[in-house]
Structures are given as C-alpha cells and as structure tokens.
Tab-separated table of C-alpha atoms in Angstrom:
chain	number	residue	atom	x	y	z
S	124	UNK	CA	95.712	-36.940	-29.528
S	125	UNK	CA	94.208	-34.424	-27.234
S	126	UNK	CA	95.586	-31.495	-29.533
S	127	UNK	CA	94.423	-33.066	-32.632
S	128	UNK	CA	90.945	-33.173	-31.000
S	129	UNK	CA	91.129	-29.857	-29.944
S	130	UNK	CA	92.390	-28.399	-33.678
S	131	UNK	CA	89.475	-30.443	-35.053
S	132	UNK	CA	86.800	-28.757	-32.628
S	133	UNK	CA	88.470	-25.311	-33.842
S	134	UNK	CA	88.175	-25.839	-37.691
S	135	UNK	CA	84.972	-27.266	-36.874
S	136	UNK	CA	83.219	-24.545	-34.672
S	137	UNK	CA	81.559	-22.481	-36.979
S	138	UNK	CA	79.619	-25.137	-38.822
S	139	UNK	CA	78.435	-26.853	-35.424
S	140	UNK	CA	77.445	-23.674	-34.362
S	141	UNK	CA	75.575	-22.929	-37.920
S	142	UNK	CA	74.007	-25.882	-37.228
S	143	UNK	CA	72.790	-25.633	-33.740
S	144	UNK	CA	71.755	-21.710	-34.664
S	145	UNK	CA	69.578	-23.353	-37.873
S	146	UNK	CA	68.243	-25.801	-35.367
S	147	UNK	CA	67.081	-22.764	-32.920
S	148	UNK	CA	65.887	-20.851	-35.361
S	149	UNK	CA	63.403	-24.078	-36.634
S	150	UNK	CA	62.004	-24.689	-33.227
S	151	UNK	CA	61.338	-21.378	-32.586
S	152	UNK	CA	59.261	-20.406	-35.826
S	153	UNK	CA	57.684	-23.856	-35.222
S	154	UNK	CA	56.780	-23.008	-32.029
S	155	UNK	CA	55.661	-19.669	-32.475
S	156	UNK	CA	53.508	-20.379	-35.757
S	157	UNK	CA	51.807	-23.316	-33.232
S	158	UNK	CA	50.965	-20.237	-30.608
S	159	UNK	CA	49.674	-17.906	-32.819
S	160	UNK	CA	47.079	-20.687	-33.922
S	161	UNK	CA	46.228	-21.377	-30.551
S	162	UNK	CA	45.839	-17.765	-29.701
S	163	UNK	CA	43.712	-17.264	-32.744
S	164	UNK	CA	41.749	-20.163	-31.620
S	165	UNK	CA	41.152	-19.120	-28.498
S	166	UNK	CA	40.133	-15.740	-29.356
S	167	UNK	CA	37.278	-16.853	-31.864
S	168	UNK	CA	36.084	-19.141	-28.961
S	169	UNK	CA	36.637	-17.246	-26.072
S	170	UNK	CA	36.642	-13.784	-27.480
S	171	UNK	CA	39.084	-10.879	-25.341
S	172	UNK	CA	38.204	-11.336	-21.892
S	173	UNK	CA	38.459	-14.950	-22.070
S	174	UNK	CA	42.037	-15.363	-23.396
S	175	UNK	CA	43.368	-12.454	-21.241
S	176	UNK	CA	42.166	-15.037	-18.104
S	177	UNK	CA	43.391	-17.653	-20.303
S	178	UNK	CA	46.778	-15.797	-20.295
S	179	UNK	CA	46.273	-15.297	-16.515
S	180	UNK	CA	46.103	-18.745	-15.504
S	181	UNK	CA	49.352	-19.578	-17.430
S	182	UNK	CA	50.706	-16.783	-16.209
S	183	UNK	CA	50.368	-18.054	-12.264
S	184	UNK	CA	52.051	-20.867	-13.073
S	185	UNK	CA	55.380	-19.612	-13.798
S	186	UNK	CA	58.158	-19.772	-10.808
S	187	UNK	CA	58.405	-17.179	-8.040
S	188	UNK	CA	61.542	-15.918	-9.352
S	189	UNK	CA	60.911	-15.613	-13.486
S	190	UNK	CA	57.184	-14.203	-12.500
S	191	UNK	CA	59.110	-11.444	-9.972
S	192	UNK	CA	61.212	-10.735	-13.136
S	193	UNK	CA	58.415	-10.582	-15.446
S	194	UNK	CA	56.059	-8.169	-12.848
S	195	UNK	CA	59.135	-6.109	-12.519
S	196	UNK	CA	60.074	-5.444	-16.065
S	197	UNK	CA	56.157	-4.941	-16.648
S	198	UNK	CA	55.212	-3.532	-13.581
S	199	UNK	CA	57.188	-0.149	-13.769
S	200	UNK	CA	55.750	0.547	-17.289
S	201	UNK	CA	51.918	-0.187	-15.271
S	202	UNK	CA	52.493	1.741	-12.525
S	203	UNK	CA	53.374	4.739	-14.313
S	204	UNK	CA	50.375	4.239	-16.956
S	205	UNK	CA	48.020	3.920	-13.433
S	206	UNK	CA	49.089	6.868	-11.970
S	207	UNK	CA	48.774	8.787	-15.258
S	208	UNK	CA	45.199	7.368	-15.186
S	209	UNK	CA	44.638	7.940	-11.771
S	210	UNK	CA	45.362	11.750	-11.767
S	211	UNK	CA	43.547	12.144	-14.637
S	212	UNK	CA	40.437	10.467	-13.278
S	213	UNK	CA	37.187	10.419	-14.412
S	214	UNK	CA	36.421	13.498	-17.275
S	215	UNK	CA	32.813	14.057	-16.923
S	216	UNK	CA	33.512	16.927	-19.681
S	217	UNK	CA	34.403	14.714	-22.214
S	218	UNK	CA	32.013	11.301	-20.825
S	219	UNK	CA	28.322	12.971	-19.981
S	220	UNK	CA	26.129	11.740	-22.063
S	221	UNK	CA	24.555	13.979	-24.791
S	222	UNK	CA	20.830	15.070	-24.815
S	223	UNK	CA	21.214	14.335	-28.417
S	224	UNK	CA	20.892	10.785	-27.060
S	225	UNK	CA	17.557	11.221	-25.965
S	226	UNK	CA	16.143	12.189	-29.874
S	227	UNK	CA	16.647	8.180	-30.138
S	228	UNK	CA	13.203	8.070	-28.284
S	229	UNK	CA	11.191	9.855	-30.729
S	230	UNK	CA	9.525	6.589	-32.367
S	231	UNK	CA	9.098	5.396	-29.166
S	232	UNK	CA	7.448	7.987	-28.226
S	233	UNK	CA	5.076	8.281	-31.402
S	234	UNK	CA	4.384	4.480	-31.079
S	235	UNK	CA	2.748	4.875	-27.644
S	236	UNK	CA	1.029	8.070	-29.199
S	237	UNK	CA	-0.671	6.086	-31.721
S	238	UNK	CA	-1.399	2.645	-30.221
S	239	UNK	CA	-4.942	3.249	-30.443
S	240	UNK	CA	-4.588	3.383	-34.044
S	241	UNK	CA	-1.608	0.538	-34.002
S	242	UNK	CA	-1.752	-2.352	-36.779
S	243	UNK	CA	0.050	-5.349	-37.301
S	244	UNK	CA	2.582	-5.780	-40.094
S	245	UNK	CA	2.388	-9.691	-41.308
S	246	UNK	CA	5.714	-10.733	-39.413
S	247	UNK	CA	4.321	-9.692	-35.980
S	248	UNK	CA	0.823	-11.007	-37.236
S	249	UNK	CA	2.670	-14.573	-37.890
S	250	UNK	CA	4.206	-13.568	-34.127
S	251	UNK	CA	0.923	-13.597	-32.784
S	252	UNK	CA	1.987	-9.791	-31.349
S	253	UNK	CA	-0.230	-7.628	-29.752
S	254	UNK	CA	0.962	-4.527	-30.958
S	255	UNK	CA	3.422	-3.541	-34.219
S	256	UNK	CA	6.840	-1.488	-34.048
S	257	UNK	CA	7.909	-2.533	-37.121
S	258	UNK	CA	5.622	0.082	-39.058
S	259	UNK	CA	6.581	3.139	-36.965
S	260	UNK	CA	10.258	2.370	-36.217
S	261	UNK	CA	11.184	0.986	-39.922
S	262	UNK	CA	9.504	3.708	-41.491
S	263	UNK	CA	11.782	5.615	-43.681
S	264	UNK	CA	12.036	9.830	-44.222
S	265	UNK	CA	12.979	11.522	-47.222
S	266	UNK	CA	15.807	14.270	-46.168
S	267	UNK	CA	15.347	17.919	-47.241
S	268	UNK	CA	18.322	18.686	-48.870
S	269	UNK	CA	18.091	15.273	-51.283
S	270	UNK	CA	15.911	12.276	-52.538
S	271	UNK	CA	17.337	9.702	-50.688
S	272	UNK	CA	14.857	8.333	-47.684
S	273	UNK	CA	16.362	6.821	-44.513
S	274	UNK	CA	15.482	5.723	-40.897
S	275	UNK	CA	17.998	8.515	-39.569
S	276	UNK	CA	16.552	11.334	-41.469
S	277	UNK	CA	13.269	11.103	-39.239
S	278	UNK	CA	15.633	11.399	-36.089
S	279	UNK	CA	14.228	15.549	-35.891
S	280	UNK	CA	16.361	16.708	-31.884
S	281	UNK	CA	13.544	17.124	-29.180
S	282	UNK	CA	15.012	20.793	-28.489
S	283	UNK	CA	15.395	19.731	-24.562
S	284	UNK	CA	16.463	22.958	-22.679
S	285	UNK	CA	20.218	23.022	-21.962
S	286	UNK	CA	20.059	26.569	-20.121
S	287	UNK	CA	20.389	24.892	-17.287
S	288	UNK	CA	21.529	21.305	-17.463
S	289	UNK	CA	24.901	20.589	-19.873
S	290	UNK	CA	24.458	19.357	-22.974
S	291	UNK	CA	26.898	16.505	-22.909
S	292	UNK	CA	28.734	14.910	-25.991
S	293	UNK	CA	28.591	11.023	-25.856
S	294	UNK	CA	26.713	9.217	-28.264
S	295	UNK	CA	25.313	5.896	-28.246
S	296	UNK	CA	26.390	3.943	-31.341
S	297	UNK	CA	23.193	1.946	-33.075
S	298	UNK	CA	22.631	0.597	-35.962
S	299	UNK	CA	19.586	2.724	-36.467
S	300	UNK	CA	19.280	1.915	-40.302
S	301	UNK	CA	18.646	-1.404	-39.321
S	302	UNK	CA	14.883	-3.088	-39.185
S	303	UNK	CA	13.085	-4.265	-36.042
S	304	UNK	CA	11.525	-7.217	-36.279
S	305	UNK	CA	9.350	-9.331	-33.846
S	306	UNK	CA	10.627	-11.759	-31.636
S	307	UNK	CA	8.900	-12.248	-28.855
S	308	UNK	CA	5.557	-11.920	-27.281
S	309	UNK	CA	4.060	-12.857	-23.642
S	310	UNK	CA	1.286	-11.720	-21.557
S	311	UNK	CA	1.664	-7.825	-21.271
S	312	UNK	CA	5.328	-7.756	-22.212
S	313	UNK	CA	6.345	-7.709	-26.402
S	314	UNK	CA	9.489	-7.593	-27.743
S	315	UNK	CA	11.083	-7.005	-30.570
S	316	UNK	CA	15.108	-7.041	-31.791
S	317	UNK	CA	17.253	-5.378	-34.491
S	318	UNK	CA	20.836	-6.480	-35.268
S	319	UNK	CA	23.456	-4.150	-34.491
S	320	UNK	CA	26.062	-6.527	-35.942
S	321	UNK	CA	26.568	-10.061	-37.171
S	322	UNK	CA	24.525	-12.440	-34.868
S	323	UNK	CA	24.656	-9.448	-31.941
S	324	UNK	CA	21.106	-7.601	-31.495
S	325	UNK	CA	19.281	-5.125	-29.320
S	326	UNK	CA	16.095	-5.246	-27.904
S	327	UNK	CA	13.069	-3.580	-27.196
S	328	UNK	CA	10.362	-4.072	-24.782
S	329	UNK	CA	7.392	-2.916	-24.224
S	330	UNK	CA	5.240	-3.107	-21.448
S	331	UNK	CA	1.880	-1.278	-19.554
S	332	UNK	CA	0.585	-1.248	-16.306
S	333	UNK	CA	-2.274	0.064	-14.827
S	334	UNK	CA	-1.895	0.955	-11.224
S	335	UNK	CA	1.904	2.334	-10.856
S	336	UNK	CA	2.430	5.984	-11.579
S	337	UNK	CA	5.366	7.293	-13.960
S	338	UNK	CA	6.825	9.072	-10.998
S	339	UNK	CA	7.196	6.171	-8.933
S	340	UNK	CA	8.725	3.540	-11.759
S	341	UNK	CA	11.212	6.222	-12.025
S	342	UNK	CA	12.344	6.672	-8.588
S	343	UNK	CA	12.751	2.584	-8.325
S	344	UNK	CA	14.532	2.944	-11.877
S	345	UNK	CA	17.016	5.382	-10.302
S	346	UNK	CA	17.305	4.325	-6.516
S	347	UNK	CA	20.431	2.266	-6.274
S	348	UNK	CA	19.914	1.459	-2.668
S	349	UNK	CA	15.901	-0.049	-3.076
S	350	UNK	CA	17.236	-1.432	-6.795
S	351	UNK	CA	19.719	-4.103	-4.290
S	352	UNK	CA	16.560	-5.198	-2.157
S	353	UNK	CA	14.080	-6.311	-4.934
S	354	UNK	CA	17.025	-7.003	-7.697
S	355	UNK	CA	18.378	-10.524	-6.998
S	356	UNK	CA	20.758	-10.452	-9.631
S	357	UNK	CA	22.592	-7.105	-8.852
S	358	UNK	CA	25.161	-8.419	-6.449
S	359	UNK	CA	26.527	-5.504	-6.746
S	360	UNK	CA	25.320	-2.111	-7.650
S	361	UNK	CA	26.704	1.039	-6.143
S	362	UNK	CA	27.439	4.860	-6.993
S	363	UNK	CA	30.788	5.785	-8.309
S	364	UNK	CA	30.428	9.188	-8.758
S	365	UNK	CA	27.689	12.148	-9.543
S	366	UNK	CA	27.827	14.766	-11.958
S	367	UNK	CA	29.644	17.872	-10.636
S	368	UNK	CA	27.776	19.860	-13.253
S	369	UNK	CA	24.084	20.931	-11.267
S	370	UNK	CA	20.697	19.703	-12.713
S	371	UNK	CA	22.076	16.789	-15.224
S	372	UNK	CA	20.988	14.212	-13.792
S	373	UNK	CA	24.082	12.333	-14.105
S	374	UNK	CA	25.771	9.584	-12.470
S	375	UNK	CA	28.585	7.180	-12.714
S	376	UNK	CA	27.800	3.393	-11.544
S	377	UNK	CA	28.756	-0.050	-10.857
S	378	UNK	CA	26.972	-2.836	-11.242
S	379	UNK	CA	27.400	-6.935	-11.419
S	380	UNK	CA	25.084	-8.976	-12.430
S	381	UNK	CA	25.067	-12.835	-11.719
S	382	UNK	CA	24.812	-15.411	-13.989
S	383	UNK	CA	23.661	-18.682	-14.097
S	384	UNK	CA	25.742	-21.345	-13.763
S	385	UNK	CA	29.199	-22.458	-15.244
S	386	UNK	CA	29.308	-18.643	-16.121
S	387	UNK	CA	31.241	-15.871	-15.087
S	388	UNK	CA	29.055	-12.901	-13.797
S	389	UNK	CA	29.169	-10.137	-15.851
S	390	UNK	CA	30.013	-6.563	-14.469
S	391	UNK	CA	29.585	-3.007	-15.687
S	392	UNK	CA	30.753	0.441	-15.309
S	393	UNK	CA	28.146	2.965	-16.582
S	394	UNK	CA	27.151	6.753	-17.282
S	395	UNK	CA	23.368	7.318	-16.736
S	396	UNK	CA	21.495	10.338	-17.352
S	397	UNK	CA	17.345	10.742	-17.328
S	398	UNK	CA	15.123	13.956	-17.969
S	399	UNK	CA	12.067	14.952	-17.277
S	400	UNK	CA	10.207	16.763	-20.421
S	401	UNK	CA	7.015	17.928	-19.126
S	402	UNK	CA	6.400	19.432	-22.332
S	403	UNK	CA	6.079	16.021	-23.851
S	404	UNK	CA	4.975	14.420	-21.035
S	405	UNK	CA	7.547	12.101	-21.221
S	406	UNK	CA	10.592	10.690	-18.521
S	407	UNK	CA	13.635	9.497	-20.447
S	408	UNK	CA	16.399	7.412	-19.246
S	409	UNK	CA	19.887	6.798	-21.331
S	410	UNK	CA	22.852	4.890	-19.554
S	411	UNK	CA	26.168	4.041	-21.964
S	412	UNK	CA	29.193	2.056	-20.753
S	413	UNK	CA	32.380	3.559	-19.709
S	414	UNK	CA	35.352	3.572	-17.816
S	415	UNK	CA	36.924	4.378	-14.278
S	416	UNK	CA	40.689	3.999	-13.180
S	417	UNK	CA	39.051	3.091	-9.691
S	418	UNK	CA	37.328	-0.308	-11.187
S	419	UNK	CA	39.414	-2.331	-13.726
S	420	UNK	CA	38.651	-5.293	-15.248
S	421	UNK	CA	38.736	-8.239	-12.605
S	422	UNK	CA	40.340	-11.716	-13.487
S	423	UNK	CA	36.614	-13.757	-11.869
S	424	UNK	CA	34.385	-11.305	-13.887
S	425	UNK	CA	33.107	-10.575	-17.505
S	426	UNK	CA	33.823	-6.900	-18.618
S	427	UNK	CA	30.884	-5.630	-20.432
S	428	UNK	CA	32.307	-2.623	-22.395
S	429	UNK	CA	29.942	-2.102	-25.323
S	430	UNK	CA	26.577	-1.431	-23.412
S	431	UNK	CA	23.936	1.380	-23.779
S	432	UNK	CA	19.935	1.144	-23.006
S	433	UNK	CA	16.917	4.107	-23.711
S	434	UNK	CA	14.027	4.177	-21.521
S	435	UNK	CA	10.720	5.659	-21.977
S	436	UNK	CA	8.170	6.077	-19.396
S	437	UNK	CA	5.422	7.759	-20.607
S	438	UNK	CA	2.065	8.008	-17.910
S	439	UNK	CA	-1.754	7.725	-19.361
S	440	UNK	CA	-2.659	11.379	-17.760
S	441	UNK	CA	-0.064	13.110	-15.583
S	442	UNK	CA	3.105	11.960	-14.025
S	443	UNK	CA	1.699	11.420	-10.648
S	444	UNK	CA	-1.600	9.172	-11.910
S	445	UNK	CA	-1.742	5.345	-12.021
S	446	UNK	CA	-1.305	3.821	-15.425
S	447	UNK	CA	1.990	4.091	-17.532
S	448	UNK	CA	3.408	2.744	-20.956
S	449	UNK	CA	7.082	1.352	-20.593
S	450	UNK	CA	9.520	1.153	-23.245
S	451	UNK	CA	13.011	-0.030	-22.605
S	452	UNK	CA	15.698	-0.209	-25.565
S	453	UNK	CA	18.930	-2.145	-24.685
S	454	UNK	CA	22.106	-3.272	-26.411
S	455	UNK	CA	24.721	-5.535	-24.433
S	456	UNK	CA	28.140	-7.367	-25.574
S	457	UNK	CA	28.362	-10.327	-23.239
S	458	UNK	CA	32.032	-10.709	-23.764
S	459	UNK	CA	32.286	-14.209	-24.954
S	460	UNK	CA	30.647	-15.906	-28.019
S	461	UNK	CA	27.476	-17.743	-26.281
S	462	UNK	CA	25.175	-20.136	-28.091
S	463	UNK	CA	22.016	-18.402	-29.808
S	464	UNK	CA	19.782	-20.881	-27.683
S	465	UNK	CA	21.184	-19.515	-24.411
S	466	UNK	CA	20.653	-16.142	-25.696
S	467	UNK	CA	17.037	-16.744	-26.666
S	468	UNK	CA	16.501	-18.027	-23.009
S	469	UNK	CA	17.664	-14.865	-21.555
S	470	UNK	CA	15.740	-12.535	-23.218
S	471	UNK	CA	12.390	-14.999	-23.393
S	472	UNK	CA	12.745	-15.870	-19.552
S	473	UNK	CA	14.648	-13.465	-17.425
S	474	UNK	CA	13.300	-10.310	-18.762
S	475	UNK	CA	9.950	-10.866	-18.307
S	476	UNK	CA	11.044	-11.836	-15.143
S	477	UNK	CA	12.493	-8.782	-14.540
S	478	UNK	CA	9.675	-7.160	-15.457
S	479	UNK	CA	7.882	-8.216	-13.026
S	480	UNK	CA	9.945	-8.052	-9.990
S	481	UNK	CA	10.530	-4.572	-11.131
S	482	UNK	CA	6.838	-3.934	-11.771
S	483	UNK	CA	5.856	-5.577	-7.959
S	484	UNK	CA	8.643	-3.599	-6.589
S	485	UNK	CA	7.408	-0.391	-7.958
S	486	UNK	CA	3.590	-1.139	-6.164
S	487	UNK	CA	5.679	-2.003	-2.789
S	488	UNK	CA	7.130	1.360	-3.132
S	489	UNK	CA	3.956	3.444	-4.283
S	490	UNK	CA	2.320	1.426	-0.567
S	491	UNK	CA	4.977	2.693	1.430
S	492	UNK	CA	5.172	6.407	0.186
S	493	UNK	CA	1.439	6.367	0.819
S	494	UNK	CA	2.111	5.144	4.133
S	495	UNK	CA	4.290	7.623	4.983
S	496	UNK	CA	2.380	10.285	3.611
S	497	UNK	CA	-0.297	9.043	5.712
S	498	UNK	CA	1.862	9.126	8.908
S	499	UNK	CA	3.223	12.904	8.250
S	500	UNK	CA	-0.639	13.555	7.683
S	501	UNK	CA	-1.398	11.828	10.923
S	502	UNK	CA	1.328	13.093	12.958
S	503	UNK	CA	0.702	16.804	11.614
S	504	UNK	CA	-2.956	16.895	12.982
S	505	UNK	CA	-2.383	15.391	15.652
S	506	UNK	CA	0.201	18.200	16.399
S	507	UNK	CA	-2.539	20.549	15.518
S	508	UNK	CA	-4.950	19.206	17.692
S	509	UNK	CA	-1.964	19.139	20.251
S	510	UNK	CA	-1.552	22.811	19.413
S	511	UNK	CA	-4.639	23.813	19.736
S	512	UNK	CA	-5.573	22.348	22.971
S	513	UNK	CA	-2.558	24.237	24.274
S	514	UNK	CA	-3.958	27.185	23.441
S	515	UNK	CA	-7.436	26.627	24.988
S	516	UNK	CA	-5.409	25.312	27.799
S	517	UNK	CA	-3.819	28.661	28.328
S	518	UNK	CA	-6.372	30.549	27.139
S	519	UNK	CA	-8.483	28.990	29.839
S	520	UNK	CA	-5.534	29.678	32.567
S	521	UNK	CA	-5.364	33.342	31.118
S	522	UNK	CA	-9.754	33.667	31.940
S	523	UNK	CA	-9.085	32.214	35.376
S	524	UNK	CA	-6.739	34.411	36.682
S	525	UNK	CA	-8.338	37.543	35.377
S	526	UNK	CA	-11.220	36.429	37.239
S	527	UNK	CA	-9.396	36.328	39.900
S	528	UNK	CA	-7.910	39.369	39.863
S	529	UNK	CA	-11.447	40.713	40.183
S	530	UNK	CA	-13.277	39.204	43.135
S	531	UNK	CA	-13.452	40.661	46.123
S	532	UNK	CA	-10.744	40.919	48.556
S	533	UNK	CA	-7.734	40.475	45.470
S	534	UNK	CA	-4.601	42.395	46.313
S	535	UNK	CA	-4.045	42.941	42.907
C-alpha cells in the first residue's frame, strides 16, 4: 500500500508540480499588475517625492532581519555611489550660473523705463491693474536673419563685463514664448503669471517704494543671517558654500520654508548670483536650484528641484537714494499636485505678505546703518576733540616749562 502510494506520487510529480508552478506564476502577474496600478496611482496623486515616502513607510515596516538583508544588498551599491559623489563634490565650473541669465531682465527693465508712458491692455483693464506687462513682455521681434517674429528674438545679451567675474554656463529653463497675463492686483503690489507647463506657472511681481534705497533692499536680499530674523518662514536658511572664483558673486544655499498645515515644508538647495550694472543702473539677482552630496533629500521634507527666480531692483536716481522699483520673477515645482485654490491663496496672500515684511525689514535696516553711521561720526569727533585737547594740553605743558627755563634763578 505504502509503495503503491509512493509509485503514484512519482508518476504523478511532474503534473502537480506543473500545476503548483501555473498557480505561482498566476498570483504573481496578478499581483504585480495590482502594484503597478497602485504605483501609477500614487504617482499621479502624490507625484515623486510623495511615493518615495510612500515607499519609505512600507519600507520600515519590514522585520529587522529581511530589512538588514535588504540595506545590505542595497547599501554597498549606495555607499559606493556616495563616496563617488562625495569626492566629486560640488563643480562650481560646470553649476555657476551664466550672465546670459541675466539678459532675461531686459523687459523688465524696459517696463520700469517706460511706466510713465505705461497703458493697459483690456485683460489687465478687466483686472482692474495699475500698470500693464502684457504689452512690453508679449511683444514679439522679427529676427534678422528671417521673417519669423518671436518673444526670444528680442532677448539682445546686456554685454555684462566678464574680465573679471566668470561667465558661468547654467541656464534657467522658461517658457519665454509663452504670454503673461494678469492675475492679480493689490495695493502697491501687481502680479502677473505665465504658464511654464500644463497647470504649473511663474510669476511676476512688481512693486515700488518710496523711502528704501536700492542698496539697502539688496543687502537684506543677500544677508542670510538678517534674512532668519525678519523671515518667519525660513526655518532654515544657511550658506553652503561661496564661489571660489573672485568677484562672482556666487553662492551655494539652503533654505526650508514652512508650510501651513497638514503639509510638509518644502526645502531647497540653490545657486545665487547678483550684479551690479552701473551702466544701466540696474542690480540683478538670479538664483536656480541645484544639488549638493552634503544635503539629500530628507524623508519629513518636500524636495523642490525645479526652482529659479530673476530680480530687478532698479532705484529712481542713484543706488544710494530713497525710492526703488522692484521686480521679482519666480518659478517653483512644489513637488506634489496641490489644488489650484490653495495655489491661488499662496500667491494672493503670502506674497504680499512677504512683501511687506521684506519691505519693513529693509527700513529697520536703512535706521540702523544710519545709526551706526551716526555713532562712528560721533565717536570720530569726539576723538578729534579728544585729540586736540591733547595737544593744547601739551602744547600748554611745552609754554610752561620754557617759561620756566627763563626766570631768574633757573639752573637750566
């Protein structure tokens, strides 16, 4: 009995173990066609970032022993890929931003020219706008060499002088072809937005104020260290690195930026370069996202990768004067899809906002220089006077011994 069971287990073998191998094979496609659509899912809901934390979480749950095996097999793969990264570090050759950059500016530039002569278009009429971009930066240029007309043929290069500073090769990727059109209007602050791809725009913002000097905006633009005291939502915001290169005003930075509520803050590594064209009368800013081996991407923060912003500051007179026209151009990939509403309350409430911190800070630090300059003014005559009562002091002791030298009876 027992052999005829075994005999019938051996003739039988191979089509139980066809079976059980079909069986596998089923619950395995099954299964794998089911995780694909939930990783497909998640990625059109989440986007990137939020499925690699997605991932993450999962991944914590897995027992000691099977998550040691997994580190292990991918660990030795990462740790060679870090230190690869890590002695390369950061290639300021191949990441410094371009001057090229800066020829983005030019409309800006001639729309603050002309805003004497500014007129509405009927979209930023219907906005009830104070002033029109649309007509200078939608205005199209016929190229030399052919018929066609386009917004990038009117991008002429500035001709900044690079005998001294590098001329850099990153570019910041914009949809420049694109039209501006009105969005936004309050008080002194307009703004207007351009998409750079489907449902994903920039900004710009434009702003004036009467009693801050160029000079000054700029220093609290580029101070990292006074940016932490009046900026709330920069928890953090430090340098990385500075240009090796002398006189390019470039530096590598850090910064994380909190969010409201039942969101994830967002955090950004960033090359930022300004100039100063006296020529033009003109300080420009341009700052482009990046990367550092030395700050990855962390699980309890947002990654924002595809970033880059253009600042004009542009005085009424001279650099040093009250009175200034501010233009700020910005382009930012939050990471995860977020609802159009929320978007439109971020740029309608917190920049103006930020505005005005920025623009209150900027007076706080004009009062202090001008305190200090008063103190070193103070302090400097009253070392003069100091000095010269010294010298009447000894010029006095010199007239009294001479004298008495001479009277009669002196031994000397």
């Amino acid at each position: 009995m027992f052999r005829r069971i075994l005999l019938n287990i051996k003739l039988r073998s191979n089509v139980t173990l066809r079976s059980w191998s079909y069986q596998f094979e089923s619950i395995v496609a099954q299964r794998s066609r089911r995780i694909q659509q939930l990783l497909t899912f998640y990625h059109r809901v989440y986007g990137s970032n939020g499925l690699q934390r997605l991932l993450r979480s999962y991944h914590k749950q897995f027992e000691p022993p099977i998550r040691g095996i997994m580190l292990s097999a991918v660990g030795a793969v990462g740790l060679n890929i870090t230190a690869v990264v890590e002695a390369a570090g950061f290639n300021w050759e191949k990441e410094r931003l371009s001057l090229r950059n800066f020829d983005l500016c030019r409309r800006d530039i001639e729309f603050i020219d002309h805003l004497a002569n500014n007129q509405l278009c009927p979209l930023c009429k219907e906005k009830n706008m104070k002033y029109c971009y649309c007509s200078v930066g939608n205005r199209k240029c016929r190229s030399p060499d052919d018929e066609q007309e386009s917004i990038r043929n009117c991008r002429r290069p500035f001709d900044l002088p690079t005998d001294v500073a590098p001329k850099g090769c990153k570019l910041i990727e914009a949809a420049d072809e694109n039209l501006w059109e009105p969005y936004f209007s309050r008080d002194q602050f307009l703004i207007w937005r351009r998409e750079e791809r489907t449902s994903m725009y920039s900004y710009k913002v434009y702003a004036r104020f009467d009693d801050i000097s160029a000079e000054d905006l700029l220093r609290v633009q580029t101070d990292l260290e006074y940016r932490r005291i009046w900026d709330e939502s920069a928890i953090k915001l430090e340098l990385i690195e500075e240009d090796p290169r002398p006189n390019s005003n470039s530096h590598l930075i850090y910064w994380e930026m909190q969010w409201p509520r039942l969101f994830y803050n967002r955090d950004y590594v960033y090359c930022r370069r300004y100039v100063t064209d006296e020529k033009r009368n003109v300080m420009m800013v341009c700052s482009r996202g990046t990367k550092h081996p030395k700050y990855p991407m962390y699980s309890n923060k947002v990654r924002v990768n595809d970033y880059w912003s253009l600042m004009v500051i542009k005085p009424y007179e001279t650099f040093g004067e009250p009175g200034v026209h501010y233009i700020l151009t910005y382009y930012d990939d939050p990471g995860l899809p977020i609802p159009q509403n929320i978007k439109s309350w971020v740029t309608q409430k917190q920049m103006p906002e930020f505005l005005q911190k920025m623009y209150l800070a900027t007076k706080q630090y004009s009062f202090k220089r001008v305190l200090e300059m008063q103190h070193i003014f103070t302090l400097s005559n009253f070392q003069l006077q100091n000095h010269d009562y010294m010298a009447n002091e000894s010029r006095t002791s010199w007239l009294k011994r001479l004298l008495r030298t001479r009277e009669p009876g002196s031994s000397k």
